[in-house]
């Protein structure tokens, strides 16, 4: 299995531009999570989906952030407009429901720098 | 609300010596506990987890962790450290009801000296 795939791996953009991050979960997994990692705040959940439906988006910082999961094998996280404080590593993770203690498998992350 | 505390920003240990990385948690209901490792510029790799049963959990690369309900702790251990174990270690928790997302600790950097 290829694991969770994220693209791009690195993104440098200017303030005000739209940024789209992409994730392909492990085939067959029914949960998908977006996390953000910064030095100041550590690892924090942004949003997660179950069977393509958003379940908890309480971690999404503000309206500039949006996430979609149009099908079981693809999800996007969009920032519009981007700001320097959005600079972080964004991780996608997926898991297969199995009674609650299921393991989340993480992708390699997208390192975003907003200038 | 759930939370995880990793009280040490960094742990230094000599190669061949035992290592311990500490983690305490707070959660409603029964805990599901996880340890992940992160190497530079990489994603998080799963090491081990506790769901139920035996309090001593064995995982990848010779790591193990001990669940202690009374002390709400889940410390990561390894009998003999390797230089290649040097990395950032995260403890994570979620409760057995409701929210599926993990809450992570702040991470502990393990430095194993040759």
Coordinates of C-alpha atoms in Angstrom, one line a residue:
Chain A
X1 CA 0.0 0.0 0.0
X2 CA 1.3 3.5 -0.9
X3 CA 0.1 5.0 2.4
X4 CA -1.5 8.4 2.6
X5 CA -0.4 10.6 -0.3
X6 CA -0.2 14.4 0.0
X7 CA 0.6 17.0 -2.6
X8 CA 2.4 19.3 -3.0
X9 CA 5.1 18.5 -0.5
X10 CA 6.2 22.1 -0.4
X11 CA 4.3 25.2 -1.3
X12 CA 5.6 28.8 -1.2
X13 CA 3.1 31.5 -2.0
X14 CA 2.5 35.1 -1.4
X15 CA 0.0 36.6 1.0
X16 CA -3.5 36.9 -0.5
X17 CA -3.1 34.0 -2.9
X18 CA -5.3 30.9 -2.9
X19 CA -3.6 27.6 -1.7
X20 CA -5.0 24.1 -2.3
X21 CA -3.6 21.1 -0.5
X22 CA -4.5 17.6 -1.6
X23 CA -4.8 14.3 0.1
X24 CA -5.4 10.7 -1.0
X25 CA -6.2 8.5 1.9
X26 CA -5.3 4.8 2.2
X27 CA -7.7 2.8 0.1
X28 CA -10.7 1.5 2.1
X29 CA -10.2 3.9 5.0
X30 CA -13.4 5.7 6.0
X31 CA -12.0 8.4 8.2
X32 CA -9.9 11.3 7.0
X33 CA -8.3 13.9 9.2
X34 CA -6.5 17.2 8.5
X35 CA -4.0 18.4 11.1
X36 CA -1.7 21.4 11.3
X37 CA 1.7 21.5 13.0
X38 CA 3.3 24.7 14.1
X39 CA 6.0 25.5 16.6
X40 CA 3.7 27.6 18.7
X41 CA 0.6 25.4 18.7
X42 CA 2.0 22.0 18.1
X43 CA -0.3 19.4 16.3
X44 CA -3.9 20.5 16.1
X45 CA -6.9 19.0 14.4
X46 CA -8.5 21.2 11.7
X47 CA -11.4 18.9 10.4
X48 CA -12.3 15.3 10.0
X49 CA -14.6 13.4 7.7
X50 CA -16.3 10.1 8.0
X51 CA -17.5 8.5 4.7
X52 CA -16.8 11.7 2.9
X53 CA -19.0 13.8 5.3
X54 CA -17.5 16.5 7.5
X55 CA -18.0 15.5 11.1
X56 CA -16.1 18.0 13.2
X57 CA -14.7 21.3 11.7
X58 CA -14.3 23.0 15.1
X59 CA -10.6 23.3 14.5
X60 CA -10.8 25.3 11.3
X61 CA -9.4 28.6 12.1
X62 CA -11.7 30.9 10.2
X63 CA -13.7 31.3 7.0
X64 CA -10.6 31.5 4.9
X65 CA -10.2 27.8 5.4
X66 CA -12.4 25.2 3.7
X67 CA -12.1 21.5 3.2
X68 CA -13.9 19.1 0.9
X69 CA -14.0 15.4 0.3
X70 CA -15.8 14.7 -3.0
X71 CA -15.2 11.0 -2.9
X72 CA -13.6 8.3 -0.8
X73 CA -10.2 8.7 -2.4
X74 CA -9.6 12.5 -2.4
X75 CA -9.8 15.5 -0.1
X76 CA -8.7 19.1 -0.4
X77 CA -7.9 21.8 2.1
X78 CA -8.1 25.3 0.7
X79 CA -6.9 28.6 2.1
X80 CA -8.3 31.7 0.5
X81 CA -6.8 34.3 0.9
X82 CA -3.6 33.0 2.5
X83 CA -1.8 34.9 5.3
X84 CA 1.7 34.6 6.7
X85 CA 0.3 33.1 9.9
X86 CA -1.0 30.1 7.9
X87 CA 2.6 29.0 7.4
X88 CA 2.8 25.5 8.9
X89 CA 3.0 21.8 8.0
X90 CA -0.3 20.4 7.1
X91 CA -0.9 16.7 7.6
X92 CA -3.6 14.4 6.3
X93 CA -4.3 11.2 8.1
X94 CA -6.7 8.3 7.5
X95 CA -8.1 5.4 9.5
X96 CA -10.5 2.5 9.2
X97 CA -13.2 2.4 11.8
X98 CA -12.7 -0.6 14.1
X99 CA -14.4 0.0 17.4
X100 CA -12.7 3.3 18.3
X101 CA -9.1 2.4 18.9
X102 CA -8.2 2.5 15.2
X103 CA -4.8 3.8 14.2
X104 CA -4.5 7.0 12.2
X105 CA -1.9 6.8 9.5
X106 CA -0.3 10.1 8.5
X107 CA 0.9 11.4 5.2
X108 CA 4.3 13.1 4.7
X109 CA 2.7 16.5 5.1
X110 CA 2.7 19.7 3.0
X111 CA 5.1 22.4 4.2
X112 CA 3.4 25.7 3.5
X113 CA 5.2 29.1 3.5
X114 CA 3.2 32.2 3.0
X115 CA 5.3 35.3 2.3
Chain B
X1 CA -12.1 18.1 27.0
X2 CA -9.1 15.9 26.6
X3 CA -5.4 16.8 27.0
X4 CA -2.0 15.3 26.9
X5 CA 1.1 16.5 28.8
X6 CA 4.6 15.6 27.8
X7 CA 6.6 17.3 30.6
X8 CA 10.0 17.0 29.0
X9 CA 10.9 19.0 25.9
X10 CA 14.0 16.9 25.5
X11 CA 15.4 13.6 26.8
X12 CA 19.1 12.8 26.5
X13 CA 20.3 9.3 26.9
X14 CA 23.5 7.4 26.0
X15 CA 23.3 4.6 23.4
X16 CA 22.7 1.3 25.0
X17 CA 21.0 2.8 28.1
X18 CA 17.3 2.5 28.8
X19 CA 15.1 5.4 27.8
X20 CA 11.8 6.7 29.1
X21 CA 9.6 9.4 27.5
X22 CA 6.8 10.5 29.8
X23 CA 3.2 11.2 29.0
X24 CA 0.1 11.9 31.1
X25 CA -3.4 12.4 29.9
X26 CA -6.8 13.6 30.7
X27 CA -9.9 12.3 29.0
X28 CA -13.6 11.5 29.5
X29 CA -14.3 7.9 29.5
X30 CA -11.8 5.2 28.8
X31 CA -8.7 6.3 27.0
X32 CA -7.2 5.1 23.7
X33 CA -3.6 6.1 23.8
X34 CA -1.0 6.3 21.1
X35 CA 2.7 7.0 20.5
X36 CA 4.0 8.4 17.3
X37 CA 7.5 9.2 16.1
X38 CA 8.5 12.0 13.7
X39 CA 11.8 12.1 11.9
X40 CA 13.0 15.4 10.4
X41 CA 10.9 16.5 7.5
X42 CA 8.7 13.4 7.7
X43 CA 5.2 12.6 8.7
X44 CA 4.2 10.9 11.9
X45 CA 4.9 7.2 12.2
X46 CA 2.7 5.0 14.4
X47 CA 4.7 3.2 17.2
X48 CA 2.1 1.6 19.4
X49 CA -1.3 2.0 21.1
X50 CA -3.2 1.0 24.1
X51 CA -6.9 0.2 23.7
X52 CA -7.7 -2.3 26.5
X53 CA -6.2 -5.3 28.1
X54 CA -2.6 -5.8 29.2
X55 CA -1.1 -2.6 30.6
X56 CA 2.2 -3.2 28.9
X57 CA 2.0 -2.6 25.2
X58 CA 4.8 -3.6 22.8
X59 CA 5.3 -1.8 19.5
X60 CA 7.6 -1.2 16.6
X61 CA 11.4 -1.0 16.9
X62 CA 11.6 -2.5 20.4
X63 CA 9.5 0.2 22.0
X64 CA 7.0 -0.5 24.7
X65 CA 4.6 1.6 26.8
X66 CA 3.0 1.1 30.2
X67 CA -0.5 2.2 30.8
X68 CA -1.2 3.3 34.4
X69 CA -4.8 4.2 35.0
X70 CA -4.4 5.5 38.5
X71 CA -1.6 7.8 37.5
X72 CA -3.2 8.6 34.1
X73 CA 0.1 7.9 32.4
X74 CA 1.4 6.2 29.4
X75 CA 5.2 6.4 29.4
X76 CA 7.2 5.2 26.4
X77 CA 10.2 2.9 27.1
X78 CA 12.9 1.1 25.4
X79 CA 15.5 -1.2 27.2
X80 CA 18.4 -0.2 25.1
X81 CA 18.5 3.1 23.1
X82 CA 20.0 3.4 19.6
X83 CA 21.4 6.5 18.0
X84 CA 18.8 6.0 15.2
X85 CA 16.0 6.4 17.8
X86 CA 16.8 10.1 18.0
X87 CA 13.6 11.8 16.8
X88 CA 10.5 13.7 18.0
X89 CA 8.0 11.6 19.9
X90 CA 4.3 12.4 20.4
X91 CA 1.8 11.0 22.8
X92 CA -1.8 11.2 21.8
X93 CA -5.2 10.4 23.3
X94 CA -8.8 10.1 22.5
X95 CA -11.8 9.0 24.6
X96 CA -13.8 5.9 23.8
X97 CA -16.9 8.0 23.1
X98 CA -17.6 10.7 20.6
X99 CA -14.9 12.6 18.8
X100 CA -12.5 10.5 16.7
X101 CA -9.8 13.0 16.5
X102 CA -6.6 12.6 18.5
X103 CA -5.3 15.2 20.9
X104 CA -1.5 15.3 20.8
X105 CA 1.0 16.3 23.4
X106 CA 3.6 19.0 22.6
X107 CA 6.2 16.4 21.7
X108 CA 9.5 15.2 23.3
X109 CA 12.8 15.3 21.5
X110 CA 14.9 12.2 22.1
X111 CA 18.6 12.6 21.7
X112 CA 20.6 9.4 21.9
X113 CA 24.4 10.0 22.1
X114 CA 26.9 7.5 20.8

